[in-house]
Amino acid sequence: MMKRTSSPTLALYTKFKVGSSDETPEIAGTAHLLEHMLFKGTKNVCTSDWESEKKYYSLLKSTGHELDNLKLEKRNLENSQKKIPEDLEKRIEILNRRLKQIEDIQKKYIIRSEDTYIYEQNGQVGFNAYTTHDVTNYQIKLPANRLEVWARMESDRLKNPVLREYYTERNVIMEERRMRVENRGFGLLREKFLSLAFDESPYGRPVIGYESNIPFLDIYETENFFKTYYSPNNMVIAIVGDLDFT
């Protein structure tokens, strides 16, 4: 913490010593996806009734996990130029419909961006995050007398995260990759250059992940990634501004 009284504000940074270099090739993009998901709220924020919502969240995870496995099985068969069984196609179709139904029900309980709204009501500026190969950073600026608001919000984010709209957000990231990489010559060139320069090193992999694996990033593995790396002994908090130490 550093006291700086030139303005009655605080700049608050929470940094976790985790990034894409901590991923295996199979889960490339998980650190970045998790960063997105931690803006989806908690058991207390972004929900109108967690006790009612949680059963649909549980169903969403199990259904999405099963659907991902079936889609991966289908892709492997396609890559091997093997015939896709009709039963597999039918099961995928059924689970796609079921997942959509669960998402529609869960939406009734979701209050989107409630964390942003709460911070805005308390004078926030620059509420944002980013992921690199080595670090995931969350940041915000607030009036100096709103430190307790930040502490309550961020402790809740770390203690009670809920990865709402996981599959929708995963699709958003897939589109983000297309815009940044597939649809831009420089993006493709940079990705190829880094993969050659770093060879088998994790620093040769894109932070956002690959087109081939983003659609299969598993929600349970993402939760485990959070539990593994988002811990007190793996984080640093920096606060600069008009602090009151009395």
PDB file of C-alpha atoms in Angstrom:
ATOM      1  CA  MET A   1       0.000   0.000   0.000  1.00  0.00           C
ATOM      2  CA  MET A   2       1.244   3.468  -0.871  1.00  0.00           C
ATOM      3  CA  LYS A   3      -0.268   6.664   0.487  1.00  0.00           C
ATOM      4  CA  ARG A   4      -0.637   9.405  -2.115  1.00  0.00           C
ATOM      5  CA  THR A   5      -2.852  12.359  -1.185  1.00  0.00           C
ATOM      6  CA  SER A   6      -2.865  14.314  -4.449  1.00  0.00           C
ATOM      7  CA  SER A   7      -6.394  13.027  -5.122  1.00  0.00           C
ATOM      8  CA  PRO A   8      -9.121  11.633  -2.795  1.00  0.00           C
ATOM      9  CA  THR A   9      -9.123   8.376  -4.753  1.00  0.00           C
ATOM     10  CA  LEU A  10      -7.664   4.870  -4.686  1.00  0.00           C
ATOM     11  CA  ALA A  11      -6.214   2.731  -7.457  1.00  0.00           C
ATOM     12  CA  LEU A  12      -6.649  -0.950  -6.601  1.00  0.00           C
ATOM     13  CA  TYR A  13      -4.972  -3.841  -8.377  1.00  0.00           C
ATOM     14  CA  THR A  14      -5.341  -7.553  -7.660  1.00  0.00           C
ATOM     15  CA  LYS A  15      -2.781  -9.670  -9.471  1.00  0.00           C
ATOM     16  CA  PHE A  16      -2.694 -13.452  -9.601  1.00  0.00           C
ATOM     17  CA  LYS A  17       0.481 -15.281 -10.531  1.00  0.00           C
ATOM     18  CA  VAL A  18      -1.234 -17.309 -13.220  1.00  0.00           C
ATOM     19  CA  GLY A  19      -1.583 -16.998 -16.960  1.00  0.00           C
ATOM     20  CA  SER A  20      -1.504 -18.994 -20.149  1.00  0.00           C
ATOM     21  CA  SER A  21       1.978 -20.368 -19.368  1.00  0.00           C
ATOM     22  CA  ASP A  22       0.367 -22.394 -16.565  1.00  0.00           C
ATOM     23  CA  GLU A  23      -1.910 -24.231 -18.995  1.00  0.00           C
ATOM     24  CA  THR A  24      -1.359 -27.500 -20.808  1.00  0.00           C
ATOM     25  CA  PRO A  25      -1.921 -27.419 -24.598  1.00  0.00           C
ATOM     26  CA  GLU A  26      -5.290 -29.163 -24.145  1.00  0.00           C
ATOM     27  CA  ILE A  27      -6.689 -26.362 -21.985  1.00  0.00           C
ATOM     28  CA  ALA A  28      -5.010 -23.416 -23.741  1.00  0.00           C
ATOM     29  CA  GLY A  29      -7.148 -20.327 -23.225  1.00  0.00           C
ATOM     30  CA  THR A  30      -8.511 -21.335 -19.812  1.00  0.00           C
ATOM     31  CA  ALA A  31      -6.819 -18.497 -17.882  1.00  0.00           C
ATOM     32  CA  HIS A  32      -8.302 -15.932 -20.277  1.00  0.00           C
ATOM     33  CA  LEU A  33     -11.729 -17.576 -20.225  1.00  0.00           C
ATOM     34  CA  LEU A  34     -11.700 -17.641 -16.416  1.00  0.00           C
ATOM     35  CA  GLU A  35     -10.885 -13.928 -16.342  1.00  0.00           C
ATOM     36  CA  HIS A  36     -14.051 -13.310 -18.381  1.00  0.00           C
ATOM     37  CA  MET A  37     -16.124 -15.626 -16.201  1.00  0.00           C
ATOM     38  CA  LEU A  38     -15.216 -13.903 -12.942  1.00  0.00           C
ATOM     39  CA  PHE A  39     -17.224 -10.897 -14.132  1.00  0.00           C
ATOM     40  CA  LYS A  40     -20.350 -13.075 -14.195  1.00  0.00           C
ATOM     41  CA  GLY A  41     -21.077 -12.676 -10.516  1.00  0.00           C
ATOM     42  CA  THR A  42     -21.274 -14.765  -7.368  1.00  0.00           C
ATOM     43  CA  LYS A  43     -23.852 -16.482  -5.193  1.00  0.00           C
ATOM     44  CA  ASN A  44     -24.750 -13.003  -3.932  1.00  0.00           C
ATOM     45  CA  VAL A  45     -24.192 -10.716  -6.936  1.00  0.00           C
ATOM     46  CA  CYS A  46     -25.742 -10.974 -10.429  1.00  0.00           C
ATOM     47  CA  THR A  47     -28.571 -13.180  -9.170  1.00  0.00           C
ATOM     48  CA  SER A  48     -32.089 -12.432  -7.997  1.00  0.00           C
ATOM     49  CA  ASP A  49     -32.426 -15.771  -6.168  1.00  0.00           C
ATOM     50  CA  TRP A  50     -29.377 -18.027  -5.891  1.00  0.00           C
ATOM     51  CA  GLU A  51     -31.230 -20.765  -4.003  1.00  0.00           C
ATOM     52  CA  SER A  52     -33.561 -21.179  -6.979  1.00  0.00           C
ATOM     53  CA  GLU A  53     -30.892 -20.572  -9.617  1.00  0.00           C
ATOM     54  CA  LYS A  54     -28.282 -23.017  -8.346  1.00  0.00           C
ATOM     55  CA  LYS A  55     -30.081 -26.193  -9.450  1.00  0.00           C
ATOM     56  CA  TYR A  56     -30.172 -24.892 -13.031  1.00  0.00           C
ATOM     57  CA  TYR A  57     -26.520 -23.898 -12.801  1.00  0.00           C
ATOM     58  CA  SER A  58     -25.691 -27.450 -11.759  1.00  0.00           C
ATOM     59  CA  LEU A  59     -27.760 -28.833 -14.644  1.00  0.00           C
ATOM     60  CA  LEU A  60     -26.066 -26.416 -17.036  1.00  0.00           C
ATOM     61  CA  LYS A  61     -22.639 -27.711 -16.045  1.00  0.00           C
ATOM     62  CA  SER A  62     -23.467 -31.407 -16.291  1.00  0.00           C
ATOM     63  CA  THR A  63     -25.371 -31.046 -19.572  1.00  0.00           C
ATOM     64  CA  GLY A  64     -22.698 -28.843 -21.152  1.00  0.00           C
ATOM     65  CA  HIS A  65     -19.956 -31.227 -20.038  1.00  0.00           C
ATOM     66  CA  GLU A  66     -21.728 -34.199 -21.610  1.00  0.00           C
ATOM     67  CA  LEU A  67     -22.435 -32.247 -24.802  1.00  0.00           C
ATOM     68  CA  ASP A  68     -18.796 -31.155 -25.112  1.00  0.00           C
ATOM     69  CA  ASN A  69     -17.632 -34.770 -24.843  1.00  0.00           C
ATOM     70  CA  LEU A  70     -20.032 -35.873 -27.572  1.00  0.00           C
ATOM     71  CA  LYS A  71     -19.008 -33.003 -29.859  1.00  0.00           C
ATOM     72  CA  LEU A  72     -15.362 -33.861 -29.282  1.00  0.00           C
ATOM     73  CA  GLU A  73     -16.080 -37.487 -30.146  1.00  0.00           C
ATOM     74  CA  LYS A  74     -17.758 -36.326 -33.357  1.00  0.00           C
ATOM     75  CA  ARG A  75     -14.833 -34.085 -34.284  1.00  0.00           C
ATOM     76  CA  ASN A  76     -12.339 -36.900 -33.725  1.00  0.00           C
ATOM     77  CA  LEU A  77     -14.365 -39.151 -36.011  1.00  0.00           C
ATOM     78  CA  GLU A  78     -14.486 -36.418 -38.660  1.00  0.00           C
ATOM     79  CA  ASN A  79     -10.727 -35.895 -38.422  1.00  0.00           C
ATOM     80  CA  SER A  80     -10.250 -39.636 -38.893  1.00  0.00           C
ATOM     81  CA  GLN A  81     -12.640 -39.507 -41.865  1.00  0.00           C
ATOM     82  CA  LYS A  82     -14.921 -42.014 -40.196  1.00  0.00           C
ATOM     83  CA  LYS A  83     -18.685 -42.170 -40.456  1.00  0.00           C
ATOM     84  CA  ILE A  84     -20.622 -40.316 -37.771  1.00  0.00           C
ATOM     85  CA  PRO A  85     -23.161 -42.667 -36.126  1.00  0.00           C
ATOM     86  CA  GLU A  86     -26.751 -41.440 -36.361  1.00  0.00           C
ATOM     87  CA  ASP A  87     -27.173 -42.083 -32.655  1.00  0.00           C
ATOM     88  CA  LEU A  88     -24.307 -39.700 -31.874  1.00  0.00           C
ATOM     89  CA  GLU A  89     -25.826 -36.960 -34.049  1.00  0.00           C
ATOM     90  CA  LYS A  90     -29.196 -37.450 -32.357  1.00  0.00           C
ATOM     91  CA  ARG A  91     -27.745 -37.285 -28.844  1.00  0.00           C
ATOM     92  CA  ILE A  92     -25.905 -34.066 -29.722  1.00  0.00           C
ATOM     93  CA  GLU A  93     -29.103 -32.551 -31.100  1.00  0.00           C
ATOM     94  CA  ILE A  94     -31.075 -33.499 -27.970  1.00  0.00           C
ATOM     95  CA  LEU A  95     -28.425 -32.126 -25.609  1.00  0.00           C
ATOM     96  CA  ASN A  96     -28.144 -28.894 -27.614  1.00  0.00           C
ATOM     97  CA  ARG A  97     -31.872 -28.332 -27.124  1.00  0.00           C
ATOM     98  CA  ARG A  98     -31.685 -29.259 -23.449  1.00  0.00           C
ATOM     99  CA  LEU A  99     -28.782 -26.878 -22.836  1.00  0.00           C
ATOM    100  CA  LYS A 100     -30.673 -24.042 -24.516  1.00  0.00           C
ATOM    101  CA  GLN A 101     -33.738 -24.741 -22.349  1.00  0.00           C
ATOM    102  CA  ILE A 102     -31.650 -24.706 -19.162  1.00  0.00           C
ATOM    103  CA  GLU A 103     -29.945 -21.465 -20.207  1.00  0.00           C
ATOM    104  CA  ASP A 104     -33.322 -19.843 -20.865  1.00  0.00           C
ATOM    105  CA  ILE A 105     -34.604 -20.817 -17.409  1.00  0.00           C
ATOM    106  CA  GLN A 106     -31.422 -19.699 -15.646  1.00  0.00           C
ATOM    107  CA  LYS A 107     -31.578 -16.309 -17.401  1.00  0.00           C
ATOM    108  CA  LYS A 108     -34.700 -15.490 -15.380  1.00  0.00           C
ATOM    109  CA  TYR A 109     -32.538 -15.312 -12.250  1.00  0.00           C
ATOM    110  CA  ILE A 110     -29.537 -13.486 -13.733  1.00  0.00           C
ATOM    111  CA  ILE A 111     -28.957  -9.781 -13.129  1.00  0.00           C
ATOM    112  CA  ARG A 112     -26.330  -9.001 -15.747  1.00  0.00           C
ATOM    113  CA  SER A 113     -23.379  -6.772 -14.836  1.00  0.00           C
ATOM    114  CA  GLU A 114     -24.690  -6.104 -11.338  1.00  0.00           C
ATOM    115  CA  ASP A 115     -21.107  -5.888 -10.057  1.00  0.00           C
ATOM    116  CA  THR A 116     -20.384  -3.131 -12.587  1.00  0.00           C
ATOM    117  CA  TYR A 117     -23.579  -1.331 -11.567  1.00  0.00           C
ATOM    118  CA  ILE A 118     -22.653  -1.471  -7.868  1.00  0.00           C
ATOM    119  CA  TYR A 119     -19.203  -0.087  -8.600  1.00  0.00           C
ATOM    120  CA  GLU A 120     -20.653   2.626 -10.847  1.00  0.00           C
ATOM    121  CA  GLN A 121     -22.972   3.707  -8.034  1.00  0.00           C
ATOM    122  CA  ASN A 122     -19.842   4.096  -5.929  1.00  0.00           C
ATOM    123  CA  GLY A 123     -17.923   6.209  -8.461  1.00  0.00           C
ATOM    124  CA  GLN A 124     -15.726   3.627 -10.189  1.00  0.00           C
ATOM    125  CA  VAL A 125     -13.377   4.319 -13.095  1.00  0.00           C
ATOM    126  CA  GLY A 126     -11.510   1.727 -15.149  1.00  0.00           C
ATOM    127  CA  PHE A 127     -13.081  -1.479 -13.798  1.00  0.00           C
ATOM    128  CA  ASN A 128     -11.310  -4.011 -16.003  1.00  0.00           C
ATOM    129  CA  ALA A 129      -9.026  -7.048 -16.243  1.00  0.00           C
ATOM    130  CA  TYR A 130      -6.458  -8.644 -18.506  1.00  0.00           C
ATOM    131  CA  THR A 131      -4.564 -11.924 -18.891  1.00  0.00           C
ATOM    132  CA  THR A 132      -0.958 -12.420 -20.001  1.00  0.00           C
ATOM    133  CA  HIS A 133       1.285 -15.477 -20.148  1.00  0.00           C
ATOM    134  CA  ASP A 134       2.278 -15.019 -16.493  1.00  0.00           C
ATOM    135  CA  VAL A 135      -0.261 -12.774 -14.758  1.00  0.00           C
ATOM    136  CA  THR A 136      -4.011 -12.184 -14.511  1.00  0.00           C
ATOM    137  CA  ASN A 137      -4.849  -8.669 -13.331  1.00  0.00           C
ATOM    138  CA  TYR A 138      -8.068  -7.083 -12.028  1.00  0.00           C
ATOM    139  CA  GLN A 139      -8.171  -3.323 -11.522  1.00  0.00           C
ATOM    140  CA  ILE A 140     -10.410  -0.425 -10.549  1.00  0.00           C
ATOM    141  CA  LYS A 141     -10.239   3.164  -9.303  1.00  0.00           C
ATOM    142  CA  LEU A 142     -12.636   4.328  -6.579  1.00  0.00           C
ATOM    143  CA  PRO A 143     -13.170   7.259  -4.224  1.00  0.00           C
ATOM    144  CA  ALA A 144     -10.965   6.838  -1.159  1.00  0.00           C
ATOM    145  CA  ASN A 145     -13.971   6.312   1.130  1.00  0.00           C
ATOM    146  CA  ARG A 146     -15.127   3.285  -0.894  1.00  0.00           C
ATOM    147  CA  LEU A 147     -12.332   0.909   0.080  1.00  0.00           C
ATOM    148  CA  GLU A 148     -14.695  -1.262   2.123  1.00  0.00           C
ATOM    149  CA  VAL A 149     -17.053  -1.610  -0.866  1.00  0.00           C
ATOM    150  CA  TRP A 150     -14.159  -2.926  -2.954  1.00  0.00           C
ATOM    151  CA  ALA A 151     -13.035  -5.308  -0.197  1.00  0.00           C
ATOM    152  CA  ARG A 152     -16.512  -6.782   0.176  1.00  0.00           C
ATOM    153  CA  MET A 153     -17.049  -7.123  -3.580  1.00  0.00           C
ATOM    154  CA  GLU A 154     -13.699  -8.713  -4.351  1.00  0.00           C
ATOM    155  CA  SER A 155     -13.691 -11.077  -1.375  1.00  0.00           C
ATOM    156  CA  ASP A 156     -17.120 -12.302  -2.488  1.00  0.00           C
ATOM    157  CA  ARG A 157     -15.837 -12.719  -6.062  1.00  0.00           C
ATOM    158  CA  LEU A 158     -13.073 -14.993  -4.800  1.00  0.00           C
ATOM    159  CA  LYS A 159     -15.088 -16.916  -2.202  1.00  0.00           C
ATOM    160  CA  ASN A 160     -18.349 -17.456  -4.103  1.00  0.00           C
ATOM    161  CA  PRO A 161     -17.760 -17.314  -7.882  1.00  0.00           C
ATOM    162  CA  VAL A 162     -20.455 -18.588 -10.227  1.00  0.00           C
ATOM    163  CA  LEU A 163     -19.463 -19.181 -13.859  1.00  0.00           C
ATOM    164  CA  ARG A 164     -22.791 -18.003 -15.273  1.00  0.00           C
ATOM    165  CA  GLU A 165     -23.482 -18.144 -19.016  1.00  0.00           C
ATOM    166  CA  TYR A 166     -20.305 -20.186 -19.441  1.00  0.00           C
ATOM    167  CA  TYR A 167     -21.124 -21.597 -22.853  1.00  0.00           C
ATOM    168  CA  THR A 168     -22.386 -18.281 -24.186  1.00  0.00           C
ATOM    169  CA  GLU A 169     -19.202 -16.533 -23.050  1.00  0.00           C
ATOM    170  CA  ARG A 170     -17.053 -19.284 -24.520  1.00  0.00           C
ATOM    171  CA  ASN A 171     -18.671 -18.567 -27.891  1.00  0.00           C
ATOM    172  CA  VAL A 172     -17.973 -14.849 -27.395  1.00  0.00           C
ATOM    173  CA  ILE A 173     -14.282 -15.629 -26.894  1.00  0.00           C
ATOM    174  CA  MET A 174     -14.287 -17.801 -29.993  1.00  0.00           C
ATOM    175  CA  GLU A 175     -15.621 -14.839 -31.976  1.00  0.00           C
ATOM    176  CA  GLU A 176     -13.051 -12.572 -30.305  1.00  0.00           C
ATOM    177  CA  ARG A 177     -10.315 -14.895 -31.543  1.00  0.00           C
ATOM    178  CA  ARG A 178     -11.688 -14.848 -35.094  1.00  0.00           C
ATOM    179  CA  MET A 179     -11.656 -11.053 -35.092  1.00  0.00           C
ATOM    180  CA  ARG A 180      -8.161 -10.743 -33.597  1.00  0.00           C
ATOM    181  CA  VAL A 181      -6.414 -13.640 -35.307  1.00  0.00           C
ATOM    182  CA  GLU A 182      -8.215 -15.480 -38.114  1.00  0.00           C
ATOM    183  CA  ASN A 183      -9.523 -12.288 -39.761  1.00  0.00           C
ATOM    184  CA  ARG A 184      -6.276 -10.335 -39.430  1.00  0.00           C
ATOM    185  CA  GLY A 185      -3.126 -11.186 -41.322  1.00  0.00           C
ATOM    186  CA  PHE A 186      -0.892  -9.725 -38.613  1.00  0.00           C
ATOM    187  CA  GLY A 187      -2.652 -11.785 -35.954  1.00  0.00           C
ATOM    188  CA  LEU A 188      -1.955 -15.018 -37.816  1.00  0.00           C
ATOM    189  CA  LEU A 189       1.624 -13.947 -38.548  1.00  0.00           C
ATOM    190  CA  ARG A 190       2.302 -13.099 -34.898  1.00  0.00           C
ATOM    191  CA  GLU A 191       0.843 -16.394 -33.672  1.00  0.00           C
ATOM    192  CA  LYS A 192       2.932 -18.369 -36.149  1.00  0.00           C
ATOM    193  CA  PHE A 193       6.086 -16.417 -35.295  1.00  0.00           C
ATOM    194  CA  LEU A 194       5.685 -17.009 -31.543  1.00  0.00           C
ATOM    195  CA  SER A 195       4.997 -20.719 -32.014  1.00  0.00           C
ATOM    196  CA  LEU A 196       8.237 -21.059 -34.020  1.00  0.00           C
ATOM    197  CA  ALA A 197      10.296 -18.815 -31.746  1.00  0.00           C
ATOM    198  CA  PHE A 198       9.299 -20.619 -28.555  1.00  0.00           C
ATOM    199  CA  ASP A 199       8.750 -24.061 -30.086  1.00  0.00           C
ATOM    200  CA  GLU A 200       7.260 -26.332 -27.376  1.00  0.00           C
ATOM    201  CA  SER A 201       7.351 -23.669 -24.663  1.00  0.00           C
ATOM    202  CA  PRO A 202       3.990 -22.449 -23.292  1.00  0.00           C
ATOM    203  CA  TYR A 203       5.109 -18.935 -24.284  1.00  0.00           C
ATOM    204  CA  GLY A 204       4.601 -19.990 -27.876  1.00  0.00           C
ATOM    205  CA  ARG A 205       0.885 -20.502 -27.298  1.00  0.00           C
ATOM    206  CA  PRO A 206      -1.636 -17.664 -27.701  1.00  0.00           C
ATOM    207  CA  VAL A 207      -3.154 -16.365 -24.452  1.00  0.00           C
ATOM    208  CA  ILE A 208      -6.637 -16.532 -25.975  1.00  0.00           C
ATOM    209  CA  GLY A 209      -6.246 -20.204 -26.925  1.00  0.00           C
ATOM    210  CA  TYR A 210      -6.692 -22.029 -30.226  1.00  0.00           C
ATOM    211  CA  GLU A 211      -9.676 -22.263 -32.536  1.00  0.00           C
ATOM    212  CA  SER A 212      -9.455 -26.039 -32.163  1.00  0.00           C
ATOM    213  CA  ASN A 213      -9.765 -26.161 -28.371  1.00  0.00           C
ATOM    214  CA  ILE A 214     -11.715 -23.068 -27.207  1.00  0.00           C
ATOM    215  CA  PRO A 215     -15.076 -24.723 -28.066  1.00  0.00           C
ATOM    216  CA  PHE A 216     -14.151 -27.644 -25.789  1.00  0.00           C
ATOM    217  CA  LEU A 217     -12.821 -25.827 -22.711  1.00  0.00           C
ATOM    218  CA  ASP A 218     -14.539 -27.764 -19.944  1.00  0.00           C
ATOM    219  CA  ILE A 219     -16.421 -25.931 -17.201  1.00  0.00           C
ATOM    220  CA  TYR A 220     -15.280 -28.363 -14.490  1.00  0.00           C
ATOM    221  CA  GLU A 221     -11.638 -27.959 -15.549  1.00  0.00           C
ATOM    222  CA  THR A 222     -12.086 -24.179 -15.514  1.00  0.00           C
ATOM    223  CA  GLU A 223     -13.448 -24.384 -11.959  1.00  0.00           C
ATOM    224  CA  ASN A 224     -10.474 -26.538 -10.944  1.00  0.00           C
ATOM    225  CA  PHE A 225      -8.111 -24.030 -12.565  1.00  0.00           C
ATOM    226  CA  PHE A 226      -9.645 -21.339 -10.365  1.00  0.00           C
ATOM    227  CA  LYS A 227      -9.297 -23.445  -7.206  1.00  0.00           C
ATOM    228  CA  THR A 228      -5.670 -24.241  -8.043  1.00  0.00           C
ATOM    229  CA  TYR A 229      -4.378 -20.767  -8.844  1.00  0.00           C
ATOM    230  CA  TYR A 230      -6.717 -18.205  -7.266  1.00  0.00           C
ATOM    231  CA  SER A 231      -5.447 -18.503  -3.713  1.00  0.00           C
ATOM    232  CA  PRO A 232      -3.995 -16.032  -1.152  1.00  0.00           C
ATOM    233  CA  ASN A 233      -0.464 -17.405  -1.540  1.00  0.00           C
ATOM    234  CA  ASN A 234      -0.620 -16.804  -5.299  1.00  0.00           C
ATOM    235  CA  MET A 235      -1.878 -13.224  -5.363  1.00  0.00           C
ATOM    236  CA  VAL A 236      -0.700  -9.686  -4.705  1.00  0.00           C
ATOM    237  CA  ILE A 237      -2.890  -6.666  -3.938  1.00  0.00           C
ATOM    238  CA  ALA A 238      -1.544  -3.174  -4.627  1.00  0.00           C
ATOM    239  CA  ILE A 239      -3.387  -0.076  -3.388  1.00  0.00           C
ATOM    240  CA  VAL A 240      -2.224   3.454  -4.127  1.00  0.00           C
ATOM    241  CA  GLY A 241      -4.011   6.638  -3.093  1.00  0.00           C
ATOM    242  CA  ASP A 242      -5.502   8.595  -0.238  1.00  0.00           C
ATOM    243  CA  LEU A 243      -5.325   5.822   2.354  1.00  0.00           C
ATOM    244  CA  ASP A 244      -6.305   6.353   5.963  1.00  0.00           C
ATOM    245  CA  PHE A 245      -4.091   4.218   8.221  1.00  0.00           C
ATOM    246  CA  THR A 246      -5.725   5.379  11.457  1.00  0.00           C
TER     247      THR A 246
END
